[in-house]
PDB file of C-alpha atoms and ligand atoms in Angstrom:
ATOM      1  CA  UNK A 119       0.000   0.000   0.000  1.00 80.00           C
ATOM      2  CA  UNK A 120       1.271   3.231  -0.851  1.00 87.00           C
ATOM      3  CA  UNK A 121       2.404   5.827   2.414  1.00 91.00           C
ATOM      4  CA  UNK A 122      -0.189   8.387   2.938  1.00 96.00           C
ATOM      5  CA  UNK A 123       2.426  11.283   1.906  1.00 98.00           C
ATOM      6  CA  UNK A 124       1.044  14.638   2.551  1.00 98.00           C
ATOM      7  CA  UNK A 125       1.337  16.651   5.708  1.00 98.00           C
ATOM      8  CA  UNK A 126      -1.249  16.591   7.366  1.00 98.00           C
ATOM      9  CA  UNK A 127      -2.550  18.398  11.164  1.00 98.00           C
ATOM     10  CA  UNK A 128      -0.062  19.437  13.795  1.00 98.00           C
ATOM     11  CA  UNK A 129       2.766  18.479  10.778  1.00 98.00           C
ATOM     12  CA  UNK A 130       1.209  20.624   7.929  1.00 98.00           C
ATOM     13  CA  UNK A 131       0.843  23.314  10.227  1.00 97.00           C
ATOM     14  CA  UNK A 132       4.362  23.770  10.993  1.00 98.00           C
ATOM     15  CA  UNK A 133       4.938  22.847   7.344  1.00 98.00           C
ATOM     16  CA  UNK A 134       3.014  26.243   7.092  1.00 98.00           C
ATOM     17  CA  UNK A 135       5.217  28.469   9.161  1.00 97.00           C
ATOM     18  CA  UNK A 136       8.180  26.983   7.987  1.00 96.00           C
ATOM     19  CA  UNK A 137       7.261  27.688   4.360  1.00 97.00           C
ATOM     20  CA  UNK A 138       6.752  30.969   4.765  1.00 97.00           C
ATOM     21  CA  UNK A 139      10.119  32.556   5.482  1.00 95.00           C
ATOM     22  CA  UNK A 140      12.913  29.567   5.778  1.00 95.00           C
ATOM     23  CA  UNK A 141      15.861  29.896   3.871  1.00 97.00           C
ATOM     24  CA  UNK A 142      15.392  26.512   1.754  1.00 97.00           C
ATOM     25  CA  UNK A 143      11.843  27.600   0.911  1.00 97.00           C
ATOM     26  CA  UNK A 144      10.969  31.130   0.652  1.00 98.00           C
ATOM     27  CA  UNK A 145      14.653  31.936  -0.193  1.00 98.00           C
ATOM     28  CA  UNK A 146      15.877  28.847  -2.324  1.00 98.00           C
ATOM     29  CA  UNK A 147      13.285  26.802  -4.355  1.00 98.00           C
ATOM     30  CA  UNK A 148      10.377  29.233  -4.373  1.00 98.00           C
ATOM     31  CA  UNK A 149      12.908  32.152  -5.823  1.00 98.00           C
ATOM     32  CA  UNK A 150      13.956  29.198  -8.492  1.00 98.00           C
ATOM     33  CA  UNK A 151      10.539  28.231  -9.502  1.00 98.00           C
ATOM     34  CA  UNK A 152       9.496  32.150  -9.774  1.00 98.00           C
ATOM     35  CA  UNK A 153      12.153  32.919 -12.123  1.00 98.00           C
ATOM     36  CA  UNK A 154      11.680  30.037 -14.419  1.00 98.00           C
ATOM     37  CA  UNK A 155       8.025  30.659 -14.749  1.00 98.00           C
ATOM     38  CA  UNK A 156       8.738  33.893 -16.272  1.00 98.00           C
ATOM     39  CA  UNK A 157       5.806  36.211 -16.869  1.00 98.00           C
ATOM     40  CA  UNK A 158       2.627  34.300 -15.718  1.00 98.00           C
ATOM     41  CA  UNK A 159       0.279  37.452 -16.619  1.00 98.00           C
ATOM     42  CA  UNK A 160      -2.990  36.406 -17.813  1.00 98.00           C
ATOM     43  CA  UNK A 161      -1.242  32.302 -17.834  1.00 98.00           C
ATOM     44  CA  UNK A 162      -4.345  29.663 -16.743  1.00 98.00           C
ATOM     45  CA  UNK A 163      -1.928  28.030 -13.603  1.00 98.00           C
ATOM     46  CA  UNK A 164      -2.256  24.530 -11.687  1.00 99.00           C
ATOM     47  CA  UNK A 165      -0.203  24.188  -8.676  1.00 99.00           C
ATOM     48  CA  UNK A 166       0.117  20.752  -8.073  1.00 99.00           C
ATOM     49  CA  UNK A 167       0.928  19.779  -4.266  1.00 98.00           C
ATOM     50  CA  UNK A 168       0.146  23.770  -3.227  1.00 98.00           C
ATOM     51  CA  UNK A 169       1.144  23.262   0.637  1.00 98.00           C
ATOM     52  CA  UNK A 170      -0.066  26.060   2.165  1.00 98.00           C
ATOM     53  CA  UNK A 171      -0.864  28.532  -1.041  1.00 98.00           C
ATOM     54  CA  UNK A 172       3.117  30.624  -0.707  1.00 98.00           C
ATOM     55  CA  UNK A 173       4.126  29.848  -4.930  1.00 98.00           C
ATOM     56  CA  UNK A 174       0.313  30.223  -5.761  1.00 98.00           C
ATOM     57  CA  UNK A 175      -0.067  33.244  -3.749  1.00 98.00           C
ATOM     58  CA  UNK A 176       3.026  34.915  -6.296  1.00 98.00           C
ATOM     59  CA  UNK A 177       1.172  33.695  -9.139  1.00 98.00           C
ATOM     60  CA  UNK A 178      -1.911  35.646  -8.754  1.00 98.00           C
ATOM     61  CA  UNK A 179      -0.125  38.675  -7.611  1.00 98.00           C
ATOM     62  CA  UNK A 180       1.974  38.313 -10.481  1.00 98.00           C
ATOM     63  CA  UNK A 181      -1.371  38.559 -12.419  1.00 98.00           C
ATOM     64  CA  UNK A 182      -1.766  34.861 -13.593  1.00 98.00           C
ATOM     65  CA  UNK A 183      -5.494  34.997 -15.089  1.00 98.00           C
ATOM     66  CA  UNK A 184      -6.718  31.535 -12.811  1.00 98.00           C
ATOM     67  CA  UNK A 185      -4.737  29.953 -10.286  1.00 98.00           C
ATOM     68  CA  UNK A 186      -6.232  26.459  -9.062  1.00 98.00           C
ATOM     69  CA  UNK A 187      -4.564  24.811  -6.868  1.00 98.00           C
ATOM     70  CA  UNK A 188      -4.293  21.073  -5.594  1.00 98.00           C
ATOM     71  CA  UNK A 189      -3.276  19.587  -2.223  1.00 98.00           C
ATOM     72  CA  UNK A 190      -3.802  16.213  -0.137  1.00 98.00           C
ATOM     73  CA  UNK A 191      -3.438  17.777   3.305  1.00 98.00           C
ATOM     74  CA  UNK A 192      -6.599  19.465   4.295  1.00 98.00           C
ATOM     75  CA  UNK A 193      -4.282  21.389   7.718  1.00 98.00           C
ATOM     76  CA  UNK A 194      -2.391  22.722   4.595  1.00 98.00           C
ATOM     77  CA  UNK A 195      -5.452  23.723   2.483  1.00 98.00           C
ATOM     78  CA  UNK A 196      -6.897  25.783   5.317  1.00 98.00           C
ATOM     79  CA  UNK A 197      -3.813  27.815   5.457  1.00 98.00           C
ATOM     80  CA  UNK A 198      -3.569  28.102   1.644  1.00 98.00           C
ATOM     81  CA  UNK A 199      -7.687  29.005   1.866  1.00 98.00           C
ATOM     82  CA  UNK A 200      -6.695  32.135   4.103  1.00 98.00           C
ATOM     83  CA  UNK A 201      -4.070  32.860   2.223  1.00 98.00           C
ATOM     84  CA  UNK A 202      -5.427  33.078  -1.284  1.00 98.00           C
ATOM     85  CA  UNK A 203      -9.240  33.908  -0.344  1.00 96.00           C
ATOM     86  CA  UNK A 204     -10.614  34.419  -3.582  1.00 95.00           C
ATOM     87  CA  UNK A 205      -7.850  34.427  -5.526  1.00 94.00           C
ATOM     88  CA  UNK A 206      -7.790  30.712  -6.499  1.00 98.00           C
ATOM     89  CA  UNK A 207     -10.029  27.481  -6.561  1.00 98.00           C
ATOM     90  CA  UNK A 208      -8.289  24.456  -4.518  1.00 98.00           C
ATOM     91  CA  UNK A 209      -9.068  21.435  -4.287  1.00 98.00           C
ATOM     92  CA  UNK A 210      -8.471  18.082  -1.505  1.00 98.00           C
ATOM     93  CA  UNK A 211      -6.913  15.930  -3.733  1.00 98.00           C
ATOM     94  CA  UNK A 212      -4.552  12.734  -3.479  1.00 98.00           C
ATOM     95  CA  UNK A 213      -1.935  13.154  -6.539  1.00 98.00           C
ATOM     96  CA  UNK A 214      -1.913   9.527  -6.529  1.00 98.00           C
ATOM     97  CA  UNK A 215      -4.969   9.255  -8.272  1.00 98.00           C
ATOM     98  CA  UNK A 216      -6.033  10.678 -11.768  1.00 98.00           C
ATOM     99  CA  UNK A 217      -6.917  14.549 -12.026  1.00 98.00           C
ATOM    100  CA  UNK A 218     -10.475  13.892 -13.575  1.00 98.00           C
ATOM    101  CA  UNK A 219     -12.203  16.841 -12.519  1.00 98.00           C
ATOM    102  CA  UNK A 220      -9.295  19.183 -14.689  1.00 98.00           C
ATOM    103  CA  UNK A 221     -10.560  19.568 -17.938  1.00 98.00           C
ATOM    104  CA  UNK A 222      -8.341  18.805 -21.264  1.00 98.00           C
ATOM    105  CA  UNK A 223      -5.821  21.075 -22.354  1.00 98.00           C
ATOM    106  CA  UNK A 224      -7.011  23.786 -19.977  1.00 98.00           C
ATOM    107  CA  UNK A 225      -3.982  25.147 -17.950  1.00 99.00           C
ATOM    108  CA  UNK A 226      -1.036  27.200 -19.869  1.00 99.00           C
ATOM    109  CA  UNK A 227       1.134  26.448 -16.603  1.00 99.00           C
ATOM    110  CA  UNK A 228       1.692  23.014 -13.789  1.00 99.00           C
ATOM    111  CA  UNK A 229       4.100  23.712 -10.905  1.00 99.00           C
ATOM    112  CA  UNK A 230       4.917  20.886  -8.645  1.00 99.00           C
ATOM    113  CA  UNK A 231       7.521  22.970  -6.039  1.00 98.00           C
ATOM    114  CA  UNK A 232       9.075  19.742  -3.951  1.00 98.00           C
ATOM    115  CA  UNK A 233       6.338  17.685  -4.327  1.00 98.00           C
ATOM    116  CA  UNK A 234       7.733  14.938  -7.123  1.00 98.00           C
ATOM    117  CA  UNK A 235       9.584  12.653  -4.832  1.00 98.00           C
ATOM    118  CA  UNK A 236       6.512  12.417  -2.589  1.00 98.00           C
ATOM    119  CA  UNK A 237       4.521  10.628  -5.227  1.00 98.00           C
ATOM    120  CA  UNK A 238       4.314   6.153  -6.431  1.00 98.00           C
ATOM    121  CA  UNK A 239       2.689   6.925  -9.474  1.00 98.00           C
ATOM    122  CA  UNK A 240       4.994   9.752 -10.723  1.00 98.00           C
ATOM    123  CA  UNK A 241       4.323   8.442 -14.621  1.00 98.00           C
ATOM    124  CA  UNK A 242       0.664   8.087 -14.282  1.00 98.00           C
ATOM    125  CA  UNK A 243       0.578  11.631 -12.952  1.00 98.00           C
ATOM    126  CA  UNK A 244       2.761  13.114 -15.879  1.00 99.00           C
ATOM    127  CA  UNK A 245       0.478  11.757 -18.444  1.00 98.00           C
ATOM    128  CA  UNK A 246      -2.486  13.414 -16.404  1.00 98.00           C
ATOM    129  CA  UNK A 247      -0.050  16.989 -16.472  1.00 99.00           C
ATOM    130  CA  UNK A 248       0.379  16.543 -19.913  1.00 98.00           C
ATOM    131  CA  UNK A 249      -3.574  15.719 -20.482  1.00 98.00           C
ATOM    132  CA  UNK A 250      -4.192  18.704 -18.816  1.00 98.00           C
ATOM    133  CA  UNK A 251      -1.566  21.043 -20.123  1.00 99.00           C
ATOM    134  CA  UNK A 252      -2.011  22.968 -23.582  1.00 98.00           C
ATOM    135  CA  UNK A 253      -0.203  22.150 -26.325  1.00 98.00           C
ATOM    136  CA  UNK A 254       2.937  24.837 -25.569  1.00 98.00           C
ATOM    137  CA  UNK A 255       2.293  24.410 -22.452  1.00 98.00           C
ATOM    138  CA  UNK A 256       4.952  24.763 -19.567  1.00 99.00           C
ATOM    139  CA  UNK A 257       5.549  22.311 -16.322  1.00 99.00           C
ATOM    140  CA  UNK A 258       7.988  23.143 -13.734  1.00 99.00           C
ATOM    141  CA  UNK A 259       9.449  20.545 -11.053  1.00 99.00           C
ATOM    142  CA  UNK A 260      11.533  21.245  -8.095  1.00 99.00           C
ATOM    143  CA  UNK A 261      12.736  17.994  -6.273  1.00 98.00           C
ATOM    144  CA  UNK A 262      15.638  17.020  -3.777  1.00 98.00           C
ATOM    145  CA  UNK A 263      18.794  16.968  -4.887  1.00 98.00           C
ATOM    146  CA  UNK A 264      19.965  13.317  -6.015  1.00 98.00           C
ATOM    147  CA  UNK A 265      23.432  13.948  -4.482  1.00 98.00           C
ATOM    148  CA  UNK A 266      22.259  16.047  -1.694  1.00 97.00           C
ATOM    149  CA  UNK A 267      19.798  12.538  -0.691  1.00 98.00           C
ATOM    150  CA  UNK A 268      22.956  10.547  -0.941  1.00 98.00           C
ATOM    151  CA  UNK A 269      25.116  12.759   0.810  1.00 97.00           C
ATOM    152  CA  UNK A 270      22.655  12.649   3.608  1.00 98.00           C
ATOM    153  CA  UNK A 271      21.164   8.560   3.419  1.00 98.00           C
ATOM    154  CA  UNK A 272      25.139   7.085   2.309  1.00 97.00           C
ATOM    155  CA  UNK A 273      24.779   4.184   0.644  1.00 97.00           C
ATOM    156  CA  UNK A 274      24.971   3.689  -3.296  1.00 98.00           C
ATOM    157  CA  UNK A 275      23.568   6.577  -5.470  1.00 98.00           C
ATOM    158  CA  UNK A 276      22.109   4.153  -7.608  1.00 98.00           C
ATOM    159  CA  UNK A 277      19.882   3.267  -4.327  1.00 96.00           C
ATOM    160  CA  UNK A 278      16.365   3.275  -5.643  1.00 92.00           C
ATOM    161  CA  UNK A 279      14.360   3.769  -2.226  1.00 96.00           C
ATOM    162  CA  UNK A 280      11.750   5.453  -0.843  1.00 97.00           C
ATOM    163  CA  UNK A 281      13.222   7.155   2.701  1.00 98.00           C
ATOM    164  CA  UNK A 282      12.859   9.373   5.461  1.00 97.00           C
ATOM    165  CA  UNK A 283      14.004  12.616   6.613  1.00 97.00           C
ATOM    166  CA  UNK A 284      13.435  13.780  10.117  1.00 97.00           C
ATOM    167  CA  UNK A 285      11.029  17.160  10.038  1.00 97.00           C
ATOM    168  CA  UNK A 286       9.799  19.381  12.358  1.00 95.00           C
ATOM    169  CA  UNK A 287       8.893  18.366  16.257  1.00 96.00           C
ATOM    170  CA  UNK A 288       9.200  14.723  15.805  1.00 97.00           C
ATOM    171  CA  UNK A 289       7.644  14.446  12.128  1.00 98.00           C
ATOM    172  CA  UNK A 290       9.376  12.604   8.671  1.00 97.00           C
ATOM    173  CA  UNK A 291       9.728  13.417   5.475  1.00 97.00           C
ATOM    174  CA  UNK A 292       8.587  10.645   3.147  1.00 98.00           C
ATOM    175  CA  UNK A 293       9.952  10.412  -0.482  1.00 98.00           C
ATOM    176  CA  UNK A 294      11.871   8.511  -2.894  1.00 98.00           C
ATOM    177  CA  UNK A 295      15.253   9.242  -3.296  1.00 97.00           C
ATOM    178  CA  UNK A 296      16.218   8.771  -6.896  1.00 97.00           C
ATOM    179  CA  UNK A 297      19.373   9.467  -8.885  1.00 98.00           C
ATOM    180  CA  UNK A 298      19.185  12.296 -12.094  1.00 98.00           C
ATOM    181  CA  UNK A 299      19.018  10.088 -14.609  1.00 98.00           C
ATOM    182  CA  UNK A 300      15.815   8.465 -13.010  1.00 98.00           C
ATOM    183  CA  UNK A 301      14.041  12.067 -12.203  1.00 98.00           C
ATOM    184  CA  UNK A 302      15.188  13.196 -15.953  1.00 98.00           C
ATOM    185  CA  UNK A 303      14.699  10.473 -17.354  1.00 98.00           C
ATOM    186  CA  UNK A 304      10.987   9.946 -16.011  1.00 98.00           C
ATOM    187  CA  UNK A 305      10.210  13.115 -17.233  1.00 98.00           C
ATOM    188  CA  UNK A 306      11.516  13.156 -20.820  1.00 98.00           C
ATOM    189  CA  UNK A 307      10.001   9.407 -21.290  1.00 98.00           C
ATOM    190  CA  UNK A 308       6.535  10.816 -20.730  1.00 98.00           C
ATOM    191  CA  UNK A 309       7.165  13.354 -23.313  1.00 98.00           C
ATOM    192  CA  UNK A 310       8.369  16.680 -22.114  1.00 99.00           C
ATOM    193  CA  UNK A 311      11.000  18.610 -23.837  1.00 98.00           C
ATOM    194  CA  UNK A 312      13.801  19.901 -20.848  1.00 98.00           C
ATOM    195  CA  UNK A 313      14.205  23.501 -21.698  1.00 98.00           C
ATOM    196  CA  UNK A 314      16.017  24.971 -18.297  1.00 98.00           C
ATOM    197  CA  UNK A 315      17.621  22.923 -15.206  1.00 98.00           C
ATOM    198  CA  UNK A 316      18.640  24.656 -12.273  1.00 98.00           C
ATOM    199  CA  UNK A 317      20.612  24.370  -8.859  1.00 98.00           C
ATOM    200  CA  UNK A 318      19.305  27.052  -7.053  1.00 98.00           C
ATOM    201  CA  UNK A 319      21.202  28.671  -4.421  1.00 98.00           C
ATOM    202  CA  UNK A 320      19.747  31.029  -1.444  1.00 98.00           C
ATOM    203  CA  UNK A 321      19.091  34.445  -2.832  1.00 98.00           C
ATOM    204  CA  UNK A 322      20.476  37.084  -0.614  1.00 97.00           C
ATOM    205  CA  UNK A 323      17.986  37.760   1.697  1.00 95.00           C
ATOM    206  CA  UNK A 324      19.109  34.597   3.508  1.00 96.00           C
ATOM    207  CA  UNK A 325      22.038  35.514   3.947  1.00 95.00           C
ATOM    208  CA  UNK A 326      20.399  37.820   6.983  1.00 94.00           C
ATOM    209  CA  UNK A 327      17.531  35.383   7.907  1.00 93.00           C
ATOM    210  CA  UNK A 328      19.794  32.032   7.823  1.00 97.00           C
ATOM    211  CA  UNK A 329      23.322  32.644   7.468  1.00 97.00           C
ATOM    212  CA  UNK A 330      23.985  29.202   8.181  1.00 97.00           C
ATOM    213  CA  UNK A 331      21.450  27.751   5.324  1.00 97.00           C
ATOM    214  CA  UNK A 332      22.464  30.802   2.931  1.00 98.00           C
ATOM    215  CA  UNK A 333      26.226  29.235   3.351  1.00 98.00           C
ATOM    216  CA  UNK A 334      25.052  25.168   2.886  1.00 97.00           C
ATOM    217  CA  UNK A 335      22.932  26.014  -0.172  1.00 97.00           C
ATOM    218  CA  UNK A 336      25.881  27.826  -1.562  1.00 98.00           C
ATOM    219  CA  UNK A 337      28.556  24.914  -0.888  1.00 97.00           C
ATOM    220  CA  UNK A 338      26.140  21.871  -1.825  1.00 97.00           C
ATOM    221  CA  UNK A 339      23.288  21.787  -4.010  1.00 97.00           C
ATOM    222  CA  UNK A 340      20.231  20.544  -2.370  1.00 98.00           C
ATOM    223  CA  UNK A 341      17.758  20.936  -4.781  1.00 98.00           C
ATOM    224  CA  UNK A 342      17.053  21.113  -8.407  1.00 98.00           C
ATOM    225  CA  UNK A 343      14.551  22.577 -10.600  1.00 98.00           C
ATOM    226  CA  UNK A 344      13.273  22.189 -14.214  1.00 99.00           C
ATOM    227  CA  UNK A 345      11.579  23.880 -16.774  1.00 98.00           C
ATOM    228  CA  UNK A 346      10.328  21.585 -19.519  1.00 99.00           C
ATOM    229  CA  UNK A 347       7.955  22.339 -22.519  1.00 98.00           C
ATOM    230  CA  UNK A 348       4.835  20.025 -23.067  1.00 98.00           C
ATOM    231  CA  UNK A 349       5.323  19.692 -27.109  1.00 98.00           C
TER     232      UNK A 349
HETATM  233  C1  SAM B 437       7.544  20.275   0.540  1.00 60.97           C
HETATM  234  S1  SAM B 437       5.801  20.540   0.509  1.00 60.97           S
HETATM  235  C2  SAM B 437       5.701  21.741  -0.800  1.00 60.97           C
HETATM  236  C3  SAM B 437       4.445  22.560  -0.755  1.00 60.97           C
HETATM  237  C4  SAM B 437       4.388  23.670  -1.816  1.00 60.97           C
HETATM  238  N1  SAM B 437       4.492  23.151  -3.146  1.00 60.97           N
HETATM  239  C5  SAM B 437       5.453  24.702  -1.549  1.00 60.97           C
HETATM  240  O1  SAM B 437       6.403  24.773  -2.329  1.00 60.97           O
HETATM  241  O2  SAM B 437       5.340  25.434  -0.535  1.00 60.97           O
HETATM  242  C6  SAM B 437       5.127  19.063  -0.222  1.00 60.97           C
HETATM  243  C7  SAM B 437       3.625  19.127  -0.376  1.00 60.97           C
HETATM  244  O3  SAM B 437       3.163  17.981  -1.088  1.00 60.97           O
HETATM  245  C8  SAM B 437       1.959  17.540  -0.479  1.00 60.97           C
HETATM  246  N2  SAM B 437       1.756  16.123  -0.816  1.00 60.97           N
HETATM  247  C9  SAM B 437       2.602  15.106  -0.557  1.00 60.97           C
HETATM  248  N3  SAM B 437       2.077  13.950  -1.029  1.00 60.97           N
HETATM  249  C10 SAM B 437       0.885  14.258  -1.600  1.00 60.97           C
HETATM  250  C11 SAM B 437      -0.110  13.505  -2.261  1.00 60.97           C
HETATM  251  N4  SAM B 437      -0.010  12.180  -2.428  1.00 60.97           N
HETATM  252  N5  SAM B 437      -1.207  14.143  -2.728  1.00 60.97           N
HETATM  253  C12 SAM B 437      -1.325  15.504  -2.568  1.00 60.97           C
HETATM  254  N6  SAM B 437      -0.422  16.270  -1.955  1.00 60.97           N
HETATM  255  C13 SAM B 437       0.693  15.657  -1.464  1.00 60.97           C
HETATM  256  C14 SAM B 437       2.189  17.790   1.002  1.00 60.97           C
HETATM  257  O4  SAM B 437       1.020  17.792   1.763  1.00 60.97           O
HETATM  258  C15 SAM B 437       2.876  19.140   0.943  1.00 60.97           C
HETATM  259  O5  SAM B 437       1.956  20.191   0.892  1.00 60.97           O
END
């Protein structure tokens, strides 16, 4: 049976606060994911895995014409509720299991911000992205960094294993750790075309809030971020 992934209660909650200014998020991936999505003004935008509504939140002040968002935690989609108001539709959703309720071709835009490596049925998903996704369309994917997982679990790289990392006040991290060519490779194989990969380092603002972080993300690279084209 497949883990029950998503952060849910007293663990989404801190999830929540921690999202919203730590260096790794607010300053690291969030910055990354920003930048590659370019202008999103008047873009139709899923947010796949939304946490508590932070990346969705940009997108509709960056003037993104719809922003809907998707999350299995309900702890987290309260948060993101407050947070957005209005501003986007969201829905209680298991990315497990197929998107049916998104219509065809209807978004110009997927993010998935650090959300991949939670998921079993990463291929089955991709074909529902790309289902959903306009021809043209763009998907970006943050995920852990393969050598920043074996860095941390030892082992061989090649180790093909689902794991966990201690979060929070006595909470874990499930996900798969996976090498690059597995995480690129899904991707391309359910036909994507890679356009941009990044390592994002903390942007300088963290150097005040987490000196400490600013310096690790700077010295290792701990996660990694595409941009690929749905052809
Ligand atoms: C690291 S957080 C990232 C949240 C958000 N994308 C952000 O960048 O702030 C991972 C998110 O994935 C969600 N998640 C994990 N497994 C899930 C699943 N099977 N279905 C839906 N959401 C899931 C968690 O609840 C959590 O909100």
């Amino acid at each position: 049976m497949r883990p029950d992934t998503a952060y849910h209660d007293e663990m989404g909650r801190q999830f929540a606060v921690q999202a919203t200014g730590s260096a790794y998020h607010a300053y690291t991936d969030r910055p990354a994911m920003l930048r590659m999505a370019g202008d999103v003004s008047g873009l139709r935008v899923l947010d796949l895995g939304c946490g508590a509504g932070h990346l969705a939140a940009e997108l509709v002040q960056r003037g993104a014409a719809q922003v809907v968002g998707v999350e299995g935690s309900e702890a987290l989609l309260r948060v993101a509720r407050e947070r957005l108001g209005e501003g986007a539709v969201l829905h209680h959703h298991d990315l497990e299991e197929p998107l049916a309720y998104l219509a065809d071709r209807s978004f110009d835009l997927a993010v998935m911000a650090l959300v991949y490596h939670h998921i079993d049925a990463r291929r089955e998903l991709l074909s529902e992205i790309r289902r959903v996704l306009r021809p043209g369309g763009t998907l970006l994917v943050s995920t852990t960094h393969p050598t920043s997982d074996w860095a941390y679990f030892g082992g061989s790289y090649f180790a093909d294993e689902r794991v966990e990392l201690p979060f929070g006040d006595g909470f874990a991290l499930n996900f798969w750790r996976m090498t690059l060519e597995q995480f690129l490779g899904e991707l391309l194989g359910s036909g994507f075309v890679l356009e941009e990969l990044a390592e994002p380092r903390a942007t300088e603002e963290a150097r005040l809030v987490d000196p400490r972080r600013y310096d690790k993300t700077h010295n290792q690279p701990l996660f990694l971020s595409v941009r690929l084209r749905r052809p």
